[in-house]
Amino acid sequence: MGKLNTIWNYVRRYKYLFVVLFFVLVVGIVDENSFLNRYYHQREIRELREEIRKYTDRYNHDSEELNRLNTDPEAIVKVARERYYMKRNNEDVYVFVKQTEEDGADGDE
């Protein structure tokens, strides 16, 4: 009974410290709005803002390209020839594909 009494006296003496530590533990780690969750949410917000910036840049680029295609007939011809390999009636189109080592361009075959 003496050990239990000693522990009880220690807890009673430092009860405010235990309450503060318990509060810090609950708020800092266990709670839904803990510091750890706030860190994860901030990181997610940072990633989402970066994604928004990327898509905004892509939208602006595509809008400029669409505007250029709507106003310049030569741009339409250029896109048709480069991207879709279209040709005029009196010409041939050759497509050169650069091979890498992974494709077997080392000549050992």
XYZ file of C-alpha atoms in Angstrom:
109
model
C 0.000 0.000 0.000
C 2.998 2.264 0.543
C 3.978 2.272 -3.165
C 0.463 3.122 -4.283
C 0.339 5.969 -1.772
C 3.691 7.312 -3.044
C 2.450 7.254 -6.668
C -0.801 8.968 -5.675
C 1.110 11.734 -3.865
C 3.344 12.236 -6.929
C 0.331 12.473 -9.259
C -1.463 14.838 -6.868
C 1.593 17.072 -6.603
C 2.057 17.390 -10.398
C -1.579 17.193 -11.469
C -1.424 20.401 -13.527
C 1.621 19.141 -15.389
C -0.178 15.884 -16.212
C -3.256 17.777 -17.388
C -1.156 20.035 -19.628
C 0.753 17.053 -21.061
C -2.495 15.230 -21.702
C -3.912 18.313 -23.450
C -0.794 18.663 -25.627
C -0.965 14.971 -26.494
C -4.626 15.149 -27.482
C -4.334 18.389 -29.455
C -0.962 17.597 -31.001
C -1.398 14.013 -32.085
C -4.792 12.431 -31.474
C -7.234 15.182 -32.413
C -8.754 15.526 -35.876
C -7.077 18.942 -36.210
C -3.695 17.798 -34.884
C -0.401 19.284 -35.936
C 0.368 16.178 -37.962
C -2.907 16.423 -39.876
C -2.338 20.129 -40.443
C 1.063 19.337 -41.968
C -0.463 16.744 -44.305
C -3.233 19.150 -45.332
C -0.733 21.937 -46.019
C 1.320 19.595 -48.180
C -1.800 18.541 -50.091
C -2.789 22.191 -50.596
C 0.704 22.945 -51.930
C 0.470 20.037 -54.398
C -3.011 21.087 -55.535
C -1.881 24.678 -56.098
C 1.012 23.409 -58.198
C -1.422 21.302 -60.207
C -3.724 24.328 -60.679
C -0.753 26.373 -61.899
C 0.222 23.607 -64.331
C -3.283 23.337 -65.785
C -3.639 27.110 -65.983
C -0.411 27.325 -67.987
C -1.592 24.509 -70.218
C -4.968 26.224 -70.729
C -3.271 29.509 -71.659
C -0.962 27.760 -74.117
C -3.820 25.852 -75.737
C -5.961 29.010 -75.935
C -3.159 30.841 -77.737
C -2.711 27.902 -80.098
C -6.449 27.763 -80.825
C -6.549 31.506 -81.455
C -3.591 31.210 -83.818
C -5.254 28.315 -85.653
C -8.495 30.287 -86.012
C -6.754 33.311 -87.513
C -3.808 31.941 -89.530
C -4.462 29.448 -92.369
C -0.745 28.654 -92.622
C -0.801 27.485 -89.000
C -3.488 24.947 -89.862
C -1.365 23.619 -92.714
C 1.681 23.429 -90.451
C -0.168 21.487 -87.754
C -1.731 19.139 -90.311
C 1.638 18.389 -91.894
C 3.689 18.061 -88.695
C 1.277 16.405 -86.331
C -0.929 14.337 -88.623
C 1.566 13.679 -91.478
C -0.788 15.016 -94.149
C 0.653 15.782 -97.551
C -0.143 17.607 -100.723
C -1.082 15.673 -103.836
C 2.297 15.896 -105.553
C 4.632 14.993 -102.673
C 5.644 12.112 -100.439
C 6.067 12.195 -96.683
C 8.913 10.344 -94.984
C 8.927 9.905 -91.237
C 12.279 9.302 -89.585
C 12.151 7.713 -86.167
C 15.257 7.931 -84.037
C 15.969 4.564 -82.411
C 17.467 4.220 -78.962
C 19.522 1.373 -77.492
C 16.374 -0.061 -75.947
C 14.852 -0.373 -79.433
C 17.809 -2.426 -80.722
C 19.741 0.288 -82.547
C 23.108 -1.029 -81.338
C 23.616 -3.068 -84.539
C 24.283 -6.408 -82.853
C 21.214 -8.065 -84.325
